């Protein structure tokens, strides 16, 4: 592979900064003011929250990354000035994927980015664009999410409301989705409503043969999306001749995108992190291939070939229902009653008779053999970096980028929607999503060589996305442990993978 030259403070800078706060709770008072009157703070110096250590941690990350070191400690300090110019349009893209969790608030905090982290980046983005550009906080979570609820739970809504009312910043909070779905107690989609979405509109882009899906185009008829709404939109968007994605113009018009992702496992992709966070930059989730029906022997990756026959039959029935317009009624009046009978009677008996090891009961493409979802993830990252404001691909990056990982409370096991909280105390930042994800995967105790979305991104020479090996990383931290994590036998934070990745991805 041809090594990409290091360009400081650009997409091709493999520097990673790691702040270990050794604290495992979040500040709880929006609007999350800084803990002291820093010289560069652009608002009322009386704004203060002595308990907001997250704001101070963000400042230290900037210092570790060598951002505007000449002016540090003075009112002129502008750490994001290398990435954001006066008048620039900036999008802060947090992971706000769920608004409910079986474990309540602790589970939600393990799943989404906290508002205290977002507040710090709003302030420094405002300093950098000199208050003349556009600041947007936006995401496209799963279609069932109550967006207003999660903005309030995380403190993002009251924070933005305060800044807009007191300082007239004009920050926009945008739900990129154009559709919201309601499910009943049996998880059947029973209603949907159109949403306003991006006020700037959307642009459909065809990646064609530049899509990572082109390698498996002969299996395009097997593509399925977990966002399907009793339809087969997925096979119309992706086939042997085209690979369509819909992106908000707010993303395409951005000069800089700041990704605020979560330190979290993922049932289909192994880990969430920076690359996977870009699934939230598209409104048309029904066009996103998440897996292929069937097992590998049939060209699919929904489950392993060793999966039990009863599980295969159940998945086949579910696929028939979700891809047909009559599926809602079929599920409600036939599918759910039969499924409940299966769960109560047939499955326990089969579990006892046949065993229930993870690879025997894996379903929904939630396993290490998923060969589809990582391709879609890399496609979206390709568009983020290389598509211009009109959706045309170029050979050089079209916007600047910064990656942040919220790992104060991380999420392990059945992420991204129902992870178990794992207090970790980390905030990680860098200029390249692959570099940041390589470090984070190692820090939680996983082997990045077993994660296709990271390795294929790192190894791609055309429209490159990042470094190939951990040896290319330049890690700075307030603790020696993280600077030398790749050099020793430290197994990191001992995260447990999801069931379908267990025994495969761990170091």
Short mmCIF file of C-alpha atoms in Angstrom, two decimals:
data_model
loop_
_atom_site.label_atom_id
_atom_site.label_comp_id
_atom_site.label_asym_id
_atom_site.label_seq_id
_atom_site.Cartn_x
_atom_site.Cartn_y
_atom_site.Cartn_z
CA UNK A 1 0.00 0.00 0.00
CA UNK A 2 1.15 3.54 -0.78
CA UNK A 3 1.41 5.45 2.49
CA UNK A 4 -0.56 8.70 2.56
CA UNK A 5 1.71 11.64 3.51
CA UNK A 6 0.97 13.16 6.92
CA UNK A 7 -0.64 16.58 6.61
CA UNK A 8 -0.96 18.23 10.01
CA UNK A 9 -4.49 19.00 11.18
CA UNK A 10 -6.13 17.56 8.06
CA UNK A 11 -7.89 14.29 7.29
CA UNK A 12 -4.47 12.69 6.75
CA UNK A 13 -3.13 13.56 10.20
CA UNK A 14 -3.05 10.32 12.28
CA UNK A 15 -2.68 12.14 15.61
CA UNK A 16 -4.98 10.92 18.39
CA UNK A 17 -5.45 12.63 21.75
CA UNK A 18 -6.76 10.69 24.75
CA UNK A 19 -7.92 12.32 27.97
CA UNK A 20 -8.51 9.91 30.82
CA UNK A 21 -10.69 11.85 33.25
CA UNK A 22 -10.82 8.99 35.74
CA UNK A 23 -14.37 10.17 36.38
CA UNK A 24 -17.48 8.28 35.34
CA UNK A 25 -20.43 10.64 35.66
CA UNK A 26 -21.48 13.57 33.50
CA UNK A 27 -22.05 17.20 34.50
CA UNK A 28 -25.76 17.55 35.15
CA UNK A 29 -26.49 21.28 34.81
CA UNK A 30 -27.27 22.57 31.29
CA UNK A 31 -26.12 24.75 29.61
CA UNK A 32 -22.80 23.24 30.80
CA UNK A 33 -20.78 26.41 31.28
CA UNK A 34 -16.96 26.12 31.60
CA UNK A 35 -15.57 25.51 35.09
CA UNK A 36 -13.56 28.74 35.13
CA UNK A 37 -13.32 31.98 33.10
CA UNK A 38 -10.88 30.90 30.42
CA UNK A 39 -9.15 33.76 28.55
CA UNK A 40 -10.61 32.74 25.17
CA UNK A 41 -14.19 32.24 26.42
CA UNK A 42 -16.35 34.34 24.07
CA UNK A 43 -19.35 34.93 26.34
CA UNK A 44 -20.08 36.35 29.78
CA UNK A 45 -17.10 35.52 32.05
CA UNK A 46 -19.55 35.01 34.92
CA UNK A 47 -20.84 31.89 33.13
CA UNK A 48 -19.41 29.15 35.29
CA UNK A 49 -20.00 25.54 36.35
CA UNK A 50 -17.17 24.38 38.63
CA UNK A 51 -18.20 20.74 38.19
CA UNK A 52 -17.96 20.72 34.38
CA UNK A 53 -14.69 18.84 34.00
CA UNK A 54 -15.68 17.82 30.45
CA UNK A 55 -15.15 21.36 29.15
CA UNK A 56 -11.68 21.42 30.69
CA UNK A 57 -10.93 18.00 29.18
CA UNK A 58 -11.81 19.26 25.69
CA UNK A 59 -9.32 22.12 26.11
CA UNK A 60 -6.63 19.62 27.06
CA UNK A 61 -7.38 17.52 23.98
CA UNK A 62 -6.79 20.58 21.81
CA UNK A 63 -3.46 21.19 23.52
CA UNK A 64 -2.38 17.56 23.05
CA UNK A 65 -3.16 17.85 19.34
CA UNK A 66 -1.02 20.96 18.98
CA UNK A 67 -3.86 23.25 17.98
CA UNK A 68 -2.89 26.94 18.00
CA UNK A 69 -0.25 26.38 20.65
CA UNK A 70 1.26 29.84 20.06
CA UNK A 71 -1.83 31.55 21.47
CA UNK A 72 -2.71 29.12 24.23
CA UNK A 73 -3.54 30.89 27.49
CA UNK A 74 -4.45 34.16 25.77
CA UNK A 75 -7.78 35.63 24.58
CA UNK A 76 -6.61 35.00 21.00
CA UNK A 77 -6.47 31.21 21.41
CA UNK A 78 -8.48 29.64 18.58
CA UNK A 79 -7.84 25.88 18.63
CA UNK A 80 -10.32 25.02 15.90
CA UNK A 81 -9.01 27.76 13.64
CA UNK A 82 -7.08 25.18 11.61
CA UNK A 83 -10.39 23.48 10.78
CA UNK A 84 -12.95 26.29 10.78
CA UNK A 85 -12.52 29.67 9.07
CA UNK A 86 -14.50 32.86 9.75
CA UNK A 87 -17.86 32.58 8.02
CA UNK A 88 -17.72 28.79 7.64
CA UNK A 89 -20.76 26.55 7.85
CA UNK A 90 -20.19 23.99 10.62
CA UNK A 91 -22.20 20.86 11.38
CA UNK A 92 -21.84 19.14 14.75
CA UNK A 93 -23.02 15.58 14.20
CA UNK A 94 -23.61 13.79 17.55
CA UNK A 95 -24.72 10.18 18.00
CA UNK A 96 -28.29 10.48 19.33
CA UNK A 97 -29.41 7.04 18.21
CA UNK A 98 -31.99 6.22 20.92
CA UNK A 99 -34.43 8.03 23.20
CA UNK A 100 -35.33 5.03 25.40
CA UNK A 101 -33.42 2.14 26.95
CA UNK A 102 -34.42 -0.83 29.14
CA UNK A 103 -32.06 0.44 31.87
CA UNK A 104 -33.40 3.98 31.78
CA UNK A 105 -31.05 6.97 32.02
CA UNK A 106 -27.85 4.91 32.63
CA UNK A 107 -28.55 2.95 29.46
CA UNK A 108 -29.28 6.09 27.46
CA UNK A 109 -26.02 7.67 28.66
CA UNK A 110 -24.20 4.55 27.47
CA UNK A 111 -25.81 4.92 24.04
CA UNK A 112 -25.65 8.61 23.11
CA UNK A 113 -23.30 11.59 23.31
CA UNK A 114 -23.73 13.86 26.30
CA UNK A 115 -24.64 17.53 25.93
CA UNK A 116 -21.66 18.74 27.98
CA UNK A 117 -19.32 17.57 25.21
CA UNK A 118 -21.45 19.18 22.53
CA UNK A 119 -21.50 22.51 24.42
CA UNK A 120 -17.71 22.77 24.44
CA UNK A 121 -17.53 22.26 20.68
CA UNK A 122 -20.29 24.78 20.04
CA UNK A 123 -18.22 27.41 21.88
CA UNK A 124 -14.98 26.70 20.05
CA UNK A 125 -16.70 26.44 16.67
CA UNK A 126 -18.27 29.84 17.36
CA UNK A 127 -14.84 31.29 18.18
CA UNK A 128 -13.39 29.87 14.96
CA UNK A 129 -16.09 31.01 12.55
CA UNK A 130 -16.17 34.40 14.29
CA UNK A 131 -19.93 34.20 14.71
CA UNK A 132 -20.42 34.81 10.99
CA UNK A 133 -21.07 31.30 9.71
CA UNK A 134 -23.83 28.81 10.35
CA UNK A 135 -23.73 26.43 13.33
CA UNK A 136 -25.91 23.32 13.12
CA UNK A 137 -26.35 20.41 15.52
CA UNK A 138 -27.98 17.57 13.60
CA UNK A 139 -28.45 13.81 13.44
CA UNK A 140 -30.58 11.18 11.76
CA UNK A 141 -31.31 8.58 14.46
CA UNK A 142 -33.34 5.41 13.97
CA UNK A 143 -36.87 6.05 12.78
CA UNK A 144 -38.55 5.33 16.14
CA UNK A 145 -36.59 7.93 18.15
CA UNK A 146 -38.35 10.81 19.89
CA UNK A 147 -35.88 13.50 18.86
CA UNK A 148 -37.18 16.20 21.20
CA UNK A 149 -36.96 13.77 24.13
CA UNK A 150 -33.34 12.80 23.53
CA UNK A 151 -32.33 16.46 23.03
CA UNK A 152 -33.78 17.22 26.45
CA UNK A 153 -32.37 14.13 28.20
CA UNK A 154 -28.84 14.93 27.00
CA UNK A 155 -29.20 18.62 27.81
CA UNK A 156 -28.62 19.66 24.20
CA UNK A 157 -31.97 21.44 23.78
CA UNK A 158 -31.74 23.66 26.90
CA UNK A 159 -28.10 24.40 26.09
CA UNK A 160 -28.85 25.59 22.58
CA UNK A 161 -31.92 27.48 23.76
CA UNK A 162 -29.82 29.34 26.34
CA UNK A 163 -27.08 30.26 23.86
CA UNK A 164 -29.56 31.38 21.21
CA UNK A 165 -31.68 33.46 23.58
CA UNK A 166 -28.84 35.09 25.49
CA UNK A 167 -26.28 35.55 22.72
CA UNK A 168 -28.38 35.31 19.51
CA UNK A 169 -26.13 32.63 18.02
CA UNK A 170 -28.79 31.22 15.71
CA UNK A 171 -27.69 27.61 16.30
CA UNK A 172 -30.04 25.23 14.50
CA UNK A 173 -31.10 21.84 15.87
CA UNK A 174 -32.07 19.64 12.94
CA UNK A 175 -33.54 16.16 12.78
CA UNK A 176 -32.29 14.97 9.39
CA UNK A 177 -35.02 12.32 9.19
CA UNK A 178 -38.01 12.91 6.94
CA UNK A 179 -40.01 10.04 8.47
CA UNK A 180 -40.88 8.92 12.00
CA UNK A 181 -42.33 5.49 12.81
CA UNK A 182 -44.38 4.33 15.79
CA UNK A 183 -44.34 0.71 16.98
CA UNK A 184 -46.84 -1.03 19.23
CA UNK A 185 -46.06 -3.22 22.25
CA UNK A 186 -45.23 -6.12 19.91
CA UNK A 187 -42.71 -3.97 17.99
CA UNK A 188 -44.91 -3.86 14.90
CA UNK A 189 -44.70 -0.62 12.93
CA UNK A 190 -48.28 0.65 13.15
CA UNK A 191 -47.97 4.29 12.11
CA UNK A 192 -45.66 6.71 10.37
CA UNK A 193 -45.57 10.45 9.84
CA UNK A 194 -43.55 12.72 7.63
CA UNK A 195 -41.04 15.05 9.26
CA UNK A 196 -39.70 18.39 8.12
CA UNK A 197 -36.14 17.11 7.83
CA UNK A 198 -33.35 19.31 6.53
CA UNK A 199 -34.78 22.72 5.58
CA UNK A 200 -32.04 22.90 2.92
CA UNK A 201 -33.35 19.73 1.27
CA UNK A 202 -31.57 16.58 0.12
CA UNK A 203 -29.47 15.39 -2.78
CA UNK A 204 -29.41 11.85 -4.18
CA UNK A 205 -25.92 10.67 -5.08
CA UNK A 206 -25.07 7.57 -7.09
CA UNK A 207 -21.74 6.06 -6.05
CA UNK A 208 -22.03 3.49 -8.82
CA UNK A 209 -18.93 1.32 -9.11
CA UNK A 210 -17.09 3.44 -6.53
CA UNK A 211 -19.35 1.93 -3.88
CA UNK A 212 -17.85 -0.77 -1.67
CA UNK A 213 -21.03 -2.70 -2.48
CA UNK A 214 -19.88 -3.06 -6.07
CA UNK A 215 -17.70 -6.02 -5.01
CA UNK A 216 -20.85 -7.97 -4.09
CA UNK A 217 -23.22 -6.56 -6.71
CA UNK A 218 -24.10 -10.08 -7.85
CA UNK A 219 -25.88 -10.49 -4.48
CA UNK A 220 -27.74 -7.17 -4.67
CA UNK A 221 -31.14 -8.87 -4.75
CA UNK A 222 -30.40 -10.14 -1.23
CA UNK A 223 -29.79 -6.70 0.33
CA UNK A 224 -32.06 -5.82 3.22
CA UNK A 225 -32.38 -2.75 5.45
CA UNK A 226 -33.46 -2.83 9.08
CA UNK A 227 -35.28 0.44 8.29
CA UNK A 228 -37.56 -1.20 5.70
CA UNK A 229 -41.17 -0.10 6.05
CA UNK A 230 -43.01 -3.03 4.42
CA UNK A 231 -41.22 -2.35 1.13
CA UNK A 232 -38.22 -3.30 -1.03
CA UNK A 233 -36.84 0.19 -1.53
CA UNK A 234 -33.37 -1.18 -0.82
CA UNK A 235 -33.13 -3.25 -4.01
CA UNK A 236 -34.25 -0.28 -6.09
CA UNK A 237 -31.53 1.93 -4.62
CA UNK A 238 -28.74 -0.67 -4.80
CA UNK A 239 -28.37 -3.09 -7.69
CA UNK A 240 -25.94 -4.00 -10.43
CA UNK A 241 -26.05 -0.55 -12.05
CA UNK A 242 -26.39 1.98 -9.23
CA UNK A 243 -25.78 2.58 -5.53
CA UNK A 244 -27.89 5.49 -4.34
CA UNK A 245 -27.62 7.46 -1.11
CA UNK A 246 -29.56 10.54 -0.02
CA UNK A 247 -27.62 13.22 1.88
CA UNK A 248 -28.89 16.41 3.51
CA UNK A 249 -27.69 19.56 1.79
CA UNK A 250 -26.75 20.86 5.24
CA UNK A 251 -23.97 18.24 5.26
CA UNK A 252 -22.92 18.82 1.67
CA UNK A 253 -22.82 22.60 2.19
CA UNK A 254 -20.73 22.29 5.36
CA UNK A 255 -17.14 23.50 5.35
CA UNK A 256 -16.42 21.48 8.49
CA UNK A 257 -18.11 18.49 10.11
CA UNK A 258 -17.39 17.65 13.75
CA UNK A 259 -18.30 14.04 14.50
CA UNK A 260 -19.28 13.39 18.13
CA UNK A 261 -19.53 9.63 18.43
CA UNK A 262 -19.84 7.10 21.24
CA UNK A 263 -17.43 4.50 22.66
CA UNK A 264 -19.71 1.56 22.06
CA UNK A 265 -20.03 -1.95 20.66
CA UNK A 266 -22.22 -2.76 17.66
CA UNK A 267 -24.08 -5.98 16.90
CA UNK A 268 -23.58 -5.76 13.15
CA UNK A 269 -20.29 -3.85 12.83
CA UNK A 270 -18.41 -4.91 15.98
CA UNK A 271 -17.90 -1.34 17.21
CA UNK A 272 -19.67 1.98 16.64
CA UNK A 273 -17.16 4.88 16.97
CA UNK A 274 -16.38 7.50 14.29
CA UNK A 275 -16.94 5.69 11.00
CA UNK A 276 -20.30 4.24 12.03
CA UNK A 277 -21.47 7.64 13.31
CA UNK A 278 -21.85 8.77 9.69
CA UNK A 279 -24.89 6.53 9.25
CA UNK A 280 -26.61 9.52 10.83
CA UNK A 281 -25.95 11.80 7.84
CA UNK A 282 -28.63 10.28 5.60
CA UNK A 283 -32.38 10.73 5.76
CA UNK A 284 -33.27 7.71 3.60
CA UNK A 285 -32.48 4.83 5.95
CA UNK A 286 -34.53 2.41 3.85
CA UNK A 287 -31.76 2.62 1.24
CA UNK A 288 -29.06 1.46 3.66
CA UNK A 289 -28.00 -2.20 3.21
CA UNK A 290 -27.56 -3.72 6.67
CA UNK A 291 -27.27 -7.38 5.67
CA UNK A 292 -28.13 -9.92 2.97
CA UNK A 293 -30.82 -12.56 3.44
CA UNK A 294 -29.72 -16.16 3.85
CA UNK A 295 -26.42 -17.63 4.99
CA UNK A 296 -22.99 -17.43 3.34
CA UNK A 297 -23.64 -20.60 1.33
CA UNK A 298 -26.46 -18.73 -0.45
CA UNK A 299 -24.58 -15.44 -0.77
CA UNK A 300 -26.16 -13.99 2.38
CA UNK A 301 -24.87 -12.92 5.78
CA UNK A 302 -28.06 -12.75 7.85
CA UNK A 303 -26.84 -15.70 9.91
CA UNK A 304 -24.10 -18.31 9.95
CA UNK A 305 -24.53 -21.50 7.94
CA UNK A 306 -24.48 -23.38 11.25
CA UNK A 307 -27.56 -21.51 12.49
CA UNK A 308 -30.40 -23.79 13.59
CA UNK A 309 -33.16 -24.51 11.11
CA UNK A 310 -35.90 -23.03 13.31
CA UNK A 311 -34.04 -19.71 13.47
CA UNK A 312 -33.56 -19.72 9.70
CA UNK A 313 -37.27 -20.34 9.15
CA UNK A 314 -38.20 -17.56 11.58
CA UNK A 315 -35.87 -15.12 9.77
CA UNK A 316 -37.33 -16.13 6.42
CA UNK A 317 -40.87 -15.49 7.65
CA UNK A 318 -39.84 -12.14 9.11
CA UNK A 319 -38.23 -11.12 5.81
CA UNK A 320 -41.40 -11.96 3.87
CA UNK A 321 -43.46 -9.78 6.18
CA UNK A 322 -41.15 -6.77 6.32
CA UNK A 323 -40.68 -6.57 2.55
CA UNK A 324 -44.35 -6.69 1.52
CA UNK A 325 -47.01 -3.97 1.78
CA UNK A 326 -49.40 -6.35 3.56
CA UNK A 327 -46.68 -7.23 6.08
CA UNK A 328 -48.07 -5.11 8.91
CA UNK A 329 -51.34 -7.02 8.99
CA UNK A 330 -49.62 -10.32 8.38
CA UNK A 331 -47.32 -9.68 11.32
CA UNK A 332 -50.11 -8.50 13.62
CA UNK A 333 -52.61 -11.28 12.97
CA UNK A 334 -50.39 -14.21 11.98
CA UNK A 335 -46.71 -13.53 12.63
CA UNK A 336 -46.86 -12.31 16.24
CA UNK A 337 -49.24 -15.04 17.50
CA UNK A 338 -47.06 -17.72 15.89
CA UNK A 339 -43.88 -16.09 17.20
CA UNK A 340 -45.21 -15.98 20.76
CA UNK A 341 -46.17 -19.65 20.51
CA UNK A 342 -42.69 -20.44 19.20
CA UNK A 343 -41.02 -18.48 22.00
CA UNK A 344 -43.13 -20.12 24.71
CA UNK A 345 -43.10 -23.70 23.52
CA UNK A 346 -41.00 -24.71 20.53
CA UNK A 347 -37.86 -22.66 21.19
CA UNK A 348 -37.29 -23.76 24.82
CA UNK A 349 -37.65 -27.36 23.72
CA UNK A 350 -35.23 -26.89 20.84
CA UNK A 351 -32.80 -25.02 23.08
CA UNK A 352 -32.68 -28.02 25.38
CA UNK A 353 -32.41 -30.54 22.55
CA UNK A 354 -30.05 -28.71 20.19
CA UNK A 355 -28.19 -26.26 22.38
CA UNK A 356 -28.19 -22.49 22.03
CA UNK A 357 -24.64 -21.33 21.34
CA UNK A 358 -24.45 -17.84 19.78
CA UNK A 359 -23.73 -19.01 16.24
CA UNK A 360 -26.66 -21.41 16.38
CA UNK A 361 -29.18 -18.67 17.13
CA UNK A 362 -27.60 -15.56 15.55
CA UNK A 363 -30.09 -13.52 13.56
CA UNK A 364 -30.65 -10.13 11.90
CA UNK A 365 -27.08 -10.07 10.57
CA UNK A 366 -25.86 -9.42 14.13
CA UNK A 367 -22.55 -11.28 13.93
CA UNK A 368 -18.95 -11.09 12.81
CA UNK A 369 -19.81 -12.60 9.42
CA UNK A 370 -21.85 -9.57 8.39
CA UNK A 371 -20.20 -8.58 5.12
CA UNK A 372 -22.67 -5.86 4.14
CA UNK A 373 -23.05 -3.18 6.81
CA UNK A 374 -19.38 -2.13 6.83
CA UNK A 375 -19.56 -1.47 3.09
CA UNK A 376 -22.50 0.90 3.55
CA UNK A 377 -20.65 2.64 6.40
CA UNK A 378 -17.58 3.26 4.22
CA UNK A 379 -19.76 4.49 1.37
CA UNK A 380 -21.25 7.17 3.61
CA UNK A 381 -17.79 8.21 4.80
CA UNK A 382 -16.66 8.41 1.18
CA UNK A 383 -19.53 10.79 0.43
CA UNK A 384 -18.86 12.84 3.55
CA UNK A 385 -15.26 13.50 2.55
CA UNK A 386 -15.23 13.44 -1.24
CA UNK A 387 -18.64 14.68 -2.46
CA UNK A 388 -18.91 18.42 -3.08
CA UNK A 389 -21.98 20.57 -2.39
CA UNK A 390 -23.60 19.32 -5.60
CA UNK A 391 -22.88 15.65 -4.87
CA UNK A 392 -20.00 15.27 -7.34
CA UNK A 393 -17.05 13.13 -6.28
CA UNK A 394 -13.53 14.58 -6.28
CA UNK A 395 -10.09 13.09 -5.70
CA UNK A 396 -9.39 15.34 -2.71
CA UNK A 397 -11.40 15.93 0.49
CA UNK A 398 -14.13 18.54 0.09
CA UNK A 399 -14.60 19.51 3.73
CA UNK A 400 -12.63 19.57 6.95
CA UNK A 401 -13.32 17.12 9.75
CA UNK A 402 -12.74 16.49 13.43
CA UNK A 403 -13.58 13.32 15.37
CA UNK A 404 -14.53 13.10 19.04
CA UNK A 405 -15.45 9.98 21.02
CA UNK A 406 -17.50 10.24 24.22
CA UNK A 407 -16.30 7.39 26.42
CA UNK A 408 -16.99 8.81 29.87
CA UNK A 409 -19.69 6.16 30.02
CA UNK A 410 -19.29 3.68 27.18
CA UNK A 411 -21.62 0.93 26.03
CA UNK A 412 -20.81 -2.76 25.67
CA UNK A 413 -22.55 -6.01 24.71
CA UNK A 414 -25.74 -5.43 22.69
CA UNK A 415 -24.98 -2.02 21.21
CA UNK A 416 -25.78 0.23 19.50
CA UNK A 417 -29.38 0.38 20.75
CA UNK A 418 -29.28 -1.57 24.02
CA UNK A 419 -25.71 -1.56 25.31
CA UNK A 420 -24.87 -2.17 28.95
CA UNK A 421 -23.15 0.83 30.58
CA UNK A 422 -19.40 0.51 31.02
CA UNK A 423 -17.95 3.53 32.86
CA UNK A 424 -14.66 4.25 31.08
CA UNK A 425 -13.68 7.85 31.74
CA UNK A 426 -12.24 8.55 28.28
CA UNK A 427 -12.65 11.31 25.73
CA UNK A 428 -10.73 10.69 22.49
CA UNK A 429 -10.19 13.10 19.60
CA UNK A 430 -8.39 13.30 16.28
CA UNK A 431 -8.51 14.43 12.68
CA UNK A 432 -9.03 11.05 11.03
CA UNK A 433 -11.88 8.60 11.74
CA UNK A 434 -9.80 5.49 11.05
CA UNK A 435 -6.99 6.61 13.35
CA UNK A 436 -9.44 7.38 16.16
CA UNK A 437 -11.31 4.10 15.64
CA UNK A 438 -8.08 2.08 15.58
CA UNK A 439 -7.11 3.48 18.97
CA UNK A 440 -10.57 3.11 20.51
CA UNK A 441 -10.95 -0.48 19.34
CA UNK A 442 -7.66 -1.37 21.01
CA UNK A 443 -8.52 0.64 24.14
CA UNK A 444 -11.69 -1.35 24.80
CA UNK A 445 -9.82 -4.63 24.36
CA UNK A 446 -10.74 -5.62 20.80
CA UNK A 447 -8.60 -6.55 17.80
CA UNK A 448 -9.13 -4.01 15.01
CA UNK A 449 -7.82 -6.56 12.48
CA UNK A 450 -11.12 -8.39 13.04
CA UNK A 451 -13.24 -5.31 12.22
CA UNK A 452 -13.78 -5.03 8.44
CA UNK A 453 -14.98 -1.43 8.43
CA UNK A 454 -11.70 -0.30 10.01
CA UNK A 455 -9.32 -2.53 8.07
CA UNK A 456 -10.94 -2.01 4.68
CA UNK A 457 -11.08 1.74 5.26
CA UNK A 458 -7.44 1.77 6.29
CA UNK A 459 -6.30 -0.33 3.34
CA UNK A 460 -8.11 1.58 0.59
CA UNK A 461 -5.80 3.49 -1.74
CA UNK A 462 -8.45 5.19 -3.88
CA UNK A 463 -10.30 8.05 -2.14
CA UNK A 464 -8.30 7.15 0.99
CA UNK A 465 -9.91 7.30 4.42
CA UNK A 466 -7.04 6.76 6.81
CA UNK A 467 -3.88 4.97 8.06
CA UNK A 468 -3.36 1.25 7.68
CA UNK A 469 -1.65 0.19 10.91
CA UNK A 470 -1.47 1.34 14.51
CA UNK A 471 2.25 2.05 13.94
CA UNK A 472 1.22 5.16 11.99
CA UNK A 473 -0.75 6.61 14.91
CA UNK A 474 0.67 9.45 16.99
CA UNK A 475 -0.98 9.11 20.38
CA UNK A 476 -0.87 11.79 23.09
CA UNK A 477 -2.50 11.36 26.48
CA UNK A 478 -2.47 12.58 30.04
CA UNK A 479 -1.68 8.96 31.05
CA UNK A 480 1.23 6.84 29.81
CA UNK A 481 -1.08 3.83 29.69
CA UNK A 482 -2.84 5.08 26.57
CA UNK A 483 0.28 6.38 24.80
CA UNK A 484 1.80 2.90 24.96
CA UNK A 485 -1.32 0.75 24.67
CA UNK A 486 -0.16 -0.89 21.40
CA UNK A 487 3.29 -1.70 22.75
CA UNK A 488 2.38 -4.01 25.64
CA UNK A 489 -0.05 -6.61 26.89
CA UNK A 490 -2.56 -4.20 28.46
CA UNK A 491 -6.00 -5.48 27.45
CA UNK A 492 -7.59 -2.10 27.89
CA UNK A 493 -11.07 -1.57 29.28
CA UNK A 494 -12.26 -5.19 28.98
CA UNK A 495 -15.45 -4.51 27.04
CA UNK A 496 -17.64 -7.53 26.32
CA UNK A 497 -18.69 -7.77 22.64
CA UNK A 498 -22.23 -8.46 21.50
CA UNK A 499 -23.24 -12.13 21.40
CA UNK A 500 -22.59 -12.55 17.67
CA UNK A 501 -19.02 -11.21 17.98
CA UNK A 502 -18.08 -12.93 21.22
CA UNK A 503 -15.03 -15.17 20.91
CA UNK A 504 -14.04 -13.52 17.64
CA UNK A 505 -13.11 -9.88 18.21
CA UNK A 506 -11.47 -9.88 21.64
CA UNK A 507 -7.70 -9.58 22.03
#
